[in-house]
Structures are given as C-alpha cells and as structure tokens.
C-alpha cells in the first residue's frame, strides 16, 4: 500500500494534473502529428467507411488504385468487409461523345438527386486518363456545385494502362462507395473505344447523351451503343437548338423501334434536356424510377447484377492467369525466342504456345 500522499499541497504539484494548451505543448503537437501520419489499418478504414467518413473512403480507394502488392492485399480485405453493406443502390452509366455535356449533365442531375435526399458518388472510367488524371478532375469547374455538396462524392477515373484494370478498380470503388452510404452511383465514360461496354457491364441503367444535328458517324456512335442504351437523352435542347432536338427525338424513337426487344422487357425512351438550363432533369429521374420499378418487379434487376458478377469473376480469373503467365521469369526469357522461331517457320504457333504454357 502506498502511503497517504497528502503532501500534494504544494502549488507546483497541483499543476501537474492540468493539461497545458496544445499550442503550447511541443510534445502533444508532435504526438497528434504522429497519429495522423500513422497508416490506418484495414479494420480502421472499414469502420470509417461504414461510418460514412470521406477520408477513410478516399484512402481505401487509393489502396485499390495502387500497384503495390501489400496495398492490394489490404484493399481486398477492405472490399471483402464492405461487400455485405454494398448493393443497396442504383448504378447509372452515362456516356456520350466529348463535348456532349456529360459533366454539365452530371452537375445538374447530381444536384437534383441530392436535393431529393440521395447520396451520390460520381466515378469515371476513362482509360486514357493516366496523364490528365481523369476528365472529371479536369473539369471540376463544370461541377462546381456538386464538388461542394456534402452529399456528393466525386472521384476521377483511376489511371491504368488497360481498360480492364481501370474497370476492375472502378467496380471495387463502387462497393466501397455503397458501403459508405452512397445510394446512387453515377459512372461517366467517354463514348469512344470500348469503355462504354465496360461501364455497361457494371451498371443497372445505361444513359446515352446525344446532341441534335450531328449524324451518328459524327457523334462516333456505334450501333452497339444505341443497343445498350436504356434511354437516349438529347442534350442542349435550348435556344435555337430546340427544334432540331425535337426532330432528333422523333428520329431516335423511330430508330429504337428497329431494335429487338431487350431481355429487361424495358423499351428504351428518348427524352430532351438542357443540362445548362437544368431543364428536363427531373424527367430523366422519373424515367429511371420507372425502369427500376419494371426490372425489380420482373426480376431482371437482380438477374443482371448476378450476370455481371459472374462475368467479373471469370474476367478476374482470366486477367490473373494472363498476368501470372506473362510475369513468369521462364516465360519472359523464352517468349521472344519462340516468337522468332515461329517467324522463321521453324515451329508452329500452336507448338510454341504449348511449349510456353508448359514452362
Ligand atoms: N447550350 C447548351 N450548352 C451546353 C449544355 N450542356 C453542356 N453545354 C456546353 O457544352 C460544352 C461541353 O460540356 P461538358 O459538360 O464539358 O461536356 P462533356 O461531355 O463532359 O465533355 P468531355 O468531358 O470533354 O467529354 C460546355 O461549353 C457546356 O457549357 C446544354 O444543355 N445547352
Ligand atoms: Mg466532361
């Protein structure tokens, strides 16, 4: 037993219990700094994400985007723990050629959604963005309101050499955003190349933005994209453009009838909007709700998500096998020689492939 310490009468002793203000204490300022610098564990990040903490969400997405094996391991742990809390959302893909008004539309549509008590996450799939760090970041000025909106989370496209890599990262990011409480996910992609197909494969609803007056070739629109669209929204239906937009609507409606019925049993609709003037925005949301009603009732919504998951599972296996093969030291040292043998007609492509696969 310690003796009674009643000698604490001295003024000096009494002060020991008083914490000096942080600004004055070098030590406590340092310890705060250390705490901030400490990398949070996967468990900390999951807890933060489920709590709706934006910093935790951003840090976890950075891990997904990393190429470091340790980071990816941690990212996988986070994703696995967030997965049970994801899924309660609607995922909307938005595509259209450069300049059609995607960013302006997302600003208007996103602001409308947050005014309707939705929490939205805006992501992008833009494989060409490794240099520019994504179109969304580039024109954040077009999303001025959304950037400041506490109910909106905006993340530019992950950079990556391949579309497959970018698509995988975005898919995983969707899961984290949903676990963080974002119930409406908007995924933007430029309608050139194959990125719109990848986005179509990760969303519930696919929106094609168009402008009147430009032919399909001019708009870089392939038949496939129209076929994927659940709605075509003709943007810039304002000023002198209204008349042209209205006749484009008639034209597209007619064209859409030439396509076979979709397995969703949903008939794609054409609507007009002016993202700039924020007209026709609510109509798009009403249409999407209509779609959700139809597809949730007939079971397509669920079936589509299951199909997408199956596809991504197989895709991931394929990607992993490929990278394991090409990264193997033996293959690396023999591949070029086998190519040369094939070119010289000394072996067949099949024999060379068999040999390399057996290494
Ligand atoms: N008149 C009119 N102009 C619009 C409308 N929506 C967008 N614009 C203008 O069109 C231009 C391109 O708009 P963005 O929103 O940057 O287009 P984007 O599709 O995001 O373009 P990229 O990011 O380059 O693919 C801008 O100058 C916008 O102000 C609209 O509804 N009406
Ligand atoms: Mg844009």
XYZ file of C-alpha atoms and ligand atoms in Angstrom, residues 103 135 139 188, ligand 2:
5
model
C -20.100 16.926 -66.938
C -11.844 14.047 -67.217
C -13.364 19.955 -65.489
C -19.224 8.644 -66.573
Mg -16.624 16.032 -69.066
